[in-house]
Short mmCIF file of C-alpha atoms and ligand atoms in Angstrom, two decimals:
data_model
loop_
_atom_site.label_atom_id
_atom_site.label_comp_id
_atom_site.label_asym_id
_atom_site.label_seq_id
_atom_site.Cartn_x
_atom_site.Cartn_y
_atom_site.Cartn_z
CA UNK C 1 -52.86 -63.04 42.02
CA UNK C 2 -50.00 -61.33 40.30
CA UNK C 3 -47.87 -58.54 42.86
CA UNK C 4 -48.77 -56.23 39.75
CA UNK C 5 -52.16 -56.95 39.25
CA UNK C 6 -54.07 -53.89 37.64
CA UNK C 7 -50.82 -51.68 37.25
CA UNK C 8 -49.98 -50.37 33.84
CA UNK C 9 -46.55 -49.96 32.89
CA UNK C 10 -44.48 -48.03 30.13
CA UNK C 11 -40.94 -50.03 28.77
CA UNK C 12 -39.15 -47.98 26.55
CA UNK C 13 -36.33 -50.43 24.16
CA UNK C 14 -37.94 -53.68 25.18
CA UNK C 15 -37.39 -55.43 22.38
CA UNK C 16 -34.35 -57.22 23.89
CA UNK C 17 -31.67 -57.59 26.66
CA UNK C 18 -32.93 -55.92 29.88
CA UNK C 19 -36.15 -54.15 28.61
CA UNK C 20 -37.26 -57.52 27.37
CA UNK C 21 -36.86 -59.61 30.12
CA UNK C 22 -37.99 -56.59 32.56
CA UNK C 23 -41.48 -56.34 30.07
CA UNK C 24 -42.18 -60.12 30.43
CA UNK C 25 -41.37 -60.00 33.61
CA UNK C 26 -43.51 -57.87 34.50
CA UNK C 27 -46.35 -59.15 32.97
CA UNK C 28 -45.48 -62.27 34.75
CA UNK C 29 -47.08 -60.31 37.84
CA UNK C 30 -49.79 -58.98 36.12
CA UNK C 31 -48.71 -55.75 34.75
CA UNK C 32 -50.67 -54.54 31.86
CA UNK C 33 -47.45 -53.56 30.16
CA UNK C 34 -46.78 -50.99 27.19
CA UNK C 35 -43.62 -52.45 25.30
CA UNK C 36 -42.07 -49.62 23.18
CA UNK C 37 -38.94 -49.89 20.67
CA UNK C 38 -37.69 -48.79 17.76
CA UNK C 39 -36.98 -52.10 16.65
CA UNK C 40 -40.74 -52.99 15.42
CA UNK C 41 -39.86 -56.73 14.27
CA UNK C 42 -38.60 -58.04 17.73
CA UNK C 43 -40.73 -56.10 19.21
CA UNK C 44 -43.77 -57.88 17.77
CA UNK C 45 -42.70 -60.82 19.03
CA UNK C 46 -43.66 -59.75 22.67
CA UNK C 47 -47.37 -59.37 21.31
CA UNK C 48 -47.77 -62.97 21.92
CA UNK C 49 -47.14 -62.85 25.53
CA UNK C 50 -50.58 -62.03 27.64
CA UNK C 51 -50.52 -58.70 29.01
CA UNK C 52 -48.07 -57.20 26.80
CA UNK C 53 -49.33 -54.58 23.95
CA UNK C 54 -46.08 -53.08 22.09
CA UNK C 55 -45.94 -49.73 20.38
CA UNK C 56 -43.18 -48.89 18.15
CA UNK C 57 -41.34 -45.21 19.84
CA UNK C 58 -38.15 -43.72 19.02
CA UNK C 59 -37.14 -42.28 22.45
CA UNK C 60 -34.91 -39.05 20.91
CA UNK C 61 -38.07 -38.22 19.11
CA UNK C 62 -39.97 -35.53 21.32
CA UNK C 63 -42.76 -35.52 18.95
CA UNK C 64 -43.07 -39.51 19.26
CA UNK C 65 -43.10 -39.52 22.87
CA UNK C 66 -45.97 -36.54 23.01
CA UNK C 67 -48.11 -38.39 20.92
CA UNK C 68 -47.08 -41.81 22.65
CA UNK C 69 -48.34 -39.88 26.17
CA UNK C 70 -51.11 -38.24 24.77
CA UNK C 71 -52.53 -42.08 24.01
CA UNK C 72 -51.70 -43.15 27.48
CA UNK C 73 -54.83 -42.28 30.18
CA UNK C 74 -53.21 -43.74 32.83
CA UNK C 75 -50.02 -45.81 34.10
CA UNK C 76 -48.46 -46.74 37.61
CA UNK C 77 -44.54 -47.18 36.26
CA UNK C 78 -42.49 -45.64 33.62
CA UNK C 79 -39.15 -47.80 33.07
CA UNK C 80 -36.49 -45.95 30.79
CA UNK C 81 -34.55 -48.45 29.45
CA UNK C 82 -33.04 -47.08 26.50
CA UNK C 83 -29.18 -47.01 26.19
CA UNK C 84 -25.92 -47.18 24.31
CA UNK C 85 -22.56 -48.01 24.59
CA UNK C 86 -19.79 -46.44 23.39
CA UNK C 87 -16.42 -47.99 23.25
CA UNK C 88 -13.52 -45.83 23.85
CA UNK C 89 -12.07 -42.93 26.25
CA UNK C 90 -12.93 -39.03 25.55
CA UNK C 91 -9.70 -39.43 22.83
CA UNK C 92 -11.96 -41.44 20.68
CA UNK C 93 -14.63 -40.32 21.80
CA UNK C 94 -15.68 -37.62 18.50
CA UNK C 95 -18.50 -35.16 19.07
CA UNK C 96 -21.15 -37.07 17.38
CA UNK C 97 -20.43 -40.21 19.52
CA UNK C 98 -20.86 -37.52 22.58
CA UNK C 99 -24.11 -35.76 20.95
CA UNK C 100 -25.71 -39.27 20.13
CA UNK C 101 -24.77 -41.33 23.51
CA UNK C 102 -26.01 -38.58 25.36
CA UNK C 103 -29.10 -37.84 23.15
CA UNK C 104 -30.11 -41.47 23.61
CA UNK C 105 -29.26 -41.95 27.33
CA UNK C 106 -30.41 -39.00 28.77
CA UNK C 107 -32.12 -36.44 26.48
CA UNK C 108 -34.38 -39.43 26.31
CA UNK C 109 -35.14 -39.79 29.88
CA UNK C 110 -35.89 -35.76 30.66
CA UNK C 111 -37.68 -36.23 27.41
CA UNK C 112 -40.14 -39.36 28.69
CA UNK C 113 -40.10 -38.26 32.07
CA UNK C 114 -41.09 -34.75 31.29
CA UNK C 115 -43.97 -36.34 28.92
CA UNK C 116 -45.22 -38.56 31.64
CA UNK C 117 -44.73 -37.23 35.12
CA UNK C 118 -47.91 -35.06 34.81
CA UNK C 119 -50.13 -38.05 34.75
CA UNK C 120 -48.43 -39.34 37.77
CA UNK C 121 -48.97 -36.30 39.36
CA UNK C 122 -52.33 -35.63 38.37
CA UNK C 123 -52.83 -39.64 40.41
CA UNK C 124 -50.95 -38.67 43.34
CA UNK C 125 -48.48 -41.89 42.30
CA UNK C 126 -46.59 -43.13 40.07
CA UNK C 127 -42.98 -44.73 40.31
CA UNK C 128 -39.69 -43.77 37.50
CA UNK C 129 -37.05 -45.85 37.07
CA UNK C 130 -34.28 -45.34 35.29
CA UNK C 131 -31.61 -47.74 33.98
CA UNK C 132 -27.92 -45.95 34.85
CA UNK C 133 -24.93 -48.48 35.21
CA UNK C 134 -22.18 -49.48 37.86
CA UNK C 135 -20.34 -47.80 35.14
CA UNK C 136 -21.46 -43.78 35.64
CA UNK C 137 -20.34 -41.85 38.81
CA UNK C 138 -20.25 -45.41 40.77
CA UNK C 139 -17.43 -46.56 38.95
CA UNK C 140 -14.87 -45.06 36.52
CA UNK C 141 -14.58 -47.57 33.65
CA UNK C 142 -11.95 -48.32 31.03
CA UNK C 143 -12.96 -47.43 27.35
CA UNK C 144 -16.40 -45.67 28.78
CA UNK C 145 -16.01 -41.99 28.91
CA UNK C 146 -19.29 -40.83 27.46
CA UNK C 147 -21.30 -43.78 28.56
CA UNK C 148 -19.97 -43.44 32.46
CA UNK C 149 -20.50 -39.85 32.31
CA UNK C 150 -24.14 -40.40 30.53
CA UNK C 151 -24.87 -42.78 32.94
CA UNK C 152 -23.62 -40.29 35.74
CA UNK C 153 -26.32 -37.93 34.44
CA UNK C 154 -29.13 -40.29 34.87
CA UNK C 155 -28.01 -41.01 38.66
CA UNK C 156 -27.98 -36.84 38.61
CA UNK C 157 -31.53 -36.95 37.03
CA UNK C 158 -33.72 -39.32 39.08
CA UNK C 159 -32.34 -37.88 42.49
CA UNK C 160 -32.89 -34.42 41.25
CA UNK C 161 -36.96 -36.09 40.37
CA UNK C 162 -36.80 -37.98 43.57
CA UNK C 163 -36.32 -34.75 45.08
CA UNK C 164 -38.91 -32.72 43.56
CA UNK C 165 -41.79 -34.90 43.73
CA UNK C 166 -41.07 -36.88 46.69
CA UNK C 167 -44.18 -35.24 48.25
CA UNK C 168 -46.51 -35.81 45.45
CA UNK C 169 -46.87 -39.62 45.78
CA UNK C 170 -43.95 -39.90 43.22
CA UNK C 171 -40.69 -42.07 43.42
CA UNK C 172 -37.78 -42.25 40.93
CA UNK C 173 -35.10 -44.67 41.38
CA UNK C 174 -32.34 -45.94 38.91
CA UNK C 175 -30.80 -49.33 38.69
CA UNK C 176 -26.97 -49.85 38.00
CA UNK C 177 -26.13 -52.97 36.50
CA UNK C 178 -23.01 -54.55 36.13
CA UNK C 179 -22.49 -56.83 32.86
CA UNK C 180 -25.55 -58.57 31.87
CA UNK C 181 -25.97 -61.31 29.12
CA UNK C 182 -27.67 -59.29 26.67
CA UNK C 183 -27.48 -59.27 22.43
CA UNK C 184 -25.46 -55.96 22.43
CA UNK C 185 -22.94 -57.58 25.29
CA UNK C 186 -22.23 -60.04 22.89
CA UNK C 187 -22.23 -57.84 20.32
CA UNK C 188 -19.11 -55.95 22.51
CA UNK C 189 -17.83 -59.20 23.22
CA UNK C 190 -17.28 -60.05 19.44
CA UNK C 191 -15.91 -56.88 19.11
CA UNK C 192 -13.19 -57.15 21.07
CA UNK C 193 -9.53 -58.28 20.10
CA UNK C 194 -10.16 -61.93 21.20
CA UNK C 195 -13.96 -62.63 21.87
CA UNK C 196 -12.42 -65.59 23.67
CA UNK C 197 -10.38 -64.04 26.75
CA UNK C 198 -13.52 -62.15 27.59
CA UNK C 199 -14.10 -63.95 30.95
CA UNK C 200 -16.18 -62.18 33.46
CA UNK C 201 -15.65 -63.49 37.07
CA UNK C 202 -12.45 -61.61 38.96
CA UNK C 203 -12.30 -60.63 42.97
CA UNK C 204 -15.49 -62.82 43.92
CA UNK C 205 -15.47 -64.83 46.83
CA UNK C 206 -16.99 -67.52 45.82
CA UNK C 207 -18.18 -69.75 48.90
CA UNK C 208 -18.93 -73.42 48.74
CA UNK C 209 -19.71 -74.57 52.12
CA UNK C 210 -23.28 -76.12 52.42
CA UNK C 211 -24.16 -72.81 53.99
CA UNK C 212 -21.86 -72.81 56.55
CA UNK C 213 -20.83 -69.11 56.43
CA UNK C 214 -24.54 -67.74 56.60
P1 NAD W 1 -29.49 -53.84 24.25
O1 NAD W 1 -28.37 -52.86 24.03
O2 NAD W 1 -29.26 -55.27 23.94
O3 NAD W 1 -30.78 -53.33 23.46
C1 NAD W 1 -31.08 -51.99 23.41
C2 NAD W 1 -32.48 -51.80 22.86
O4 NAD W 1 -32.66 -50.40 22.72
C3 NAD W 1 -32.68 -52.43 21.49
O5 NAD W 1 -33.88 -53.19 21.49
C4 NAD W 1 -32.80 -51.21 20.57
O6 NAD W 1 -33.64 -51.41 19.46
C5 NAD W 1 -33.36 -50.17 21.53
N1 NAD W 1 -33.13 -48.81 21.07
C6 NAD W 1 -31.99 -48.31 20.54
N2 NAD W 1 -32.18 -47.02 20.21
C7 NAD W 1 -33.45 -46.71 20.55
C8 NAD W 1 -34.23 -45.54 20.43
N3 NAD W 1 -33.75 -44.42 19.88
N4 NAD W 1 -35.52 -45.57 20.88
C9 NAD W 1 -36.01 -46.70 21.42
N5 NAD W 1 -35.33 -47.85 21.56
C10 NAD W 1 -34.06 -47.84 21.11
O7 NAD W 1 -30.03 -53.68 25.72
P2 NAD W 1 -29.33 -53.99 27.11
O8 NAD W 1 -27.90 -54.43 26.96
O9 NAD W 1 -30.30 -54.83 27.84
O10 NAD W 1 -29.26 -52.54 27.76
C11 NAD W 1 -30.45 -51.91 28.17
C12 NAD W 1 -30.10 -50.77 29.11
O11 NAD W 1 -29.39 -51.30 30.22
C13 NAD W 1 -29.21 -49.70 28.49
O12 NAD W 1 -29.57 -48.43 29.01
C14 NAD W 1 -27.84 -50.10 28.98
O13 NAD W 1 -26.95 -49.00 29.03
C15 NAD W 1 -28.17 -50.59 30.36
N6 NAD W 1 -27.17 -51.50 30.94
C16 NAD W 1 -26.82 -52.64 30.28
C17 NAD W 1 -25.86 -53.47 30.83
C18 NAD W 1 -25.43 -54.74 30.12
O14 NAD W 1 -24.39 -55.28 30.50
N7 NAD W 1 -26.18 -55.23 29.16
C19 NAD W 1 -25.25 -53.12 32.05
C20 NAD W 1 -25.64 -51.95 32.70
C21 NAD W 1 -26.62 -51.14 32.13
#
């Protein structure tokens, strides 16, 4: 007996980093899981994994994601995972680095939400979450501006859902990561000045004491 057993659930950019490892996962528990991407080669590879059907969806597409819903009868969790990251502060920052981040990490979200939400409703339940960052209105981060602030706007989004719906059987959360080991980390990684200073540990108290402290 999986804690998932019988729920269906809708992963948008699972073909690797978070969305991956949250689809299998997931799955794991007994999810029937919807794996969507526009990546279709990677994301074929999660066909092999029991319980995971992928479907190839560009999330800034509106058309896409109506037809993507429109095939969906039912489903218990929608997780938006789709996101980018864009180096630099708002002086780098040019307008089509602003219109795409936020395109792809929020436009997406009021567009999949919007899509979905009336099924949950329709059910009486259904659960949203939304993947923001430590880096958004929690924290103000160096070289970030657009992705903080696009970030900032999901937090904005899911309480303003949470809010709505709270008394229709529906709950939105959002998680905030910090770093995670992911492809396009490493891809940032390489792209800094020297890939090799990129250490991540700083401020932690890190306590080796048999468990003395608990
Ligand atoms: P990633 O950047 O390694 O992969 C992103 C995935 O999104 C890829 O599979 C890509 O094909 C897909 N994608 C890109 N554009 C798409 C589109 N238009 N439609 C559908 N899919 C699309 O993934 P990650 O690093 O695991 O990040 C996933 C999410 O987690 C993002 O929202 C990111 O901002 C957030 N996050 C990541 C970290 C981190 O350190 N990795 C920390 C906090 C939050």
């Amino acid at each position: 007996m999986g804690r998932l057993d019988g729920k269906v659930i809708v992963l948008t950019a699972a073909a690797q980093g978070i969305g991956r490892a949250a689809a299998l996962a997931f799955a794991k528990e007994g999810a029937k899981v919807i794996a969507t991407d526009i990546n279709e080669s990677k994301l074929r590879e999660l066909n092999e994994h029991a319980g995971i059907q992928t479907r190839v969806l560009d999330v800034t597409k509106k058309d896409q994601i109506d037809k993507f819903s429109e095939e969906i009868e039912r489903l218990d969790v929608l997780f938006n995972v789709a996101g980018f990251v864009h180096h630099g502060t708002i002086l780098e920052c040019e307008e089509k680095d602003w219109d795409f981040t936020m395109n792809l990490n929020v436009r997406s979200m009021y567009l999949m939400i919007k899509a979905f939400l009336p099924k949950m409703l329709a059910q009486k339940s259904g659960t949203i979450i939304n993947m923001s960052s430590v880096a958004s209105s929690i924290k103000g981060t160096v070289n970030r501006c657009v992705y903080g602030t696009s970030k900032a706007a999901v937090i904005g989004l899911t309480k303003s859902v949470a809010a709505d719906f709270i008394h229709q059987g529906i709950r939105c959360n959002c998680v905030c990561p910090g770093t995670v080991d992911t492809p396009s980390l490493h891809d940032r990684i390489q792209a800094s000045p020297d890939p090799q200073k990129s250490a991540y540990m700083t401020g932690n108290d890190v306590i080796i004491d048999g468990g003395w402290s608990l």
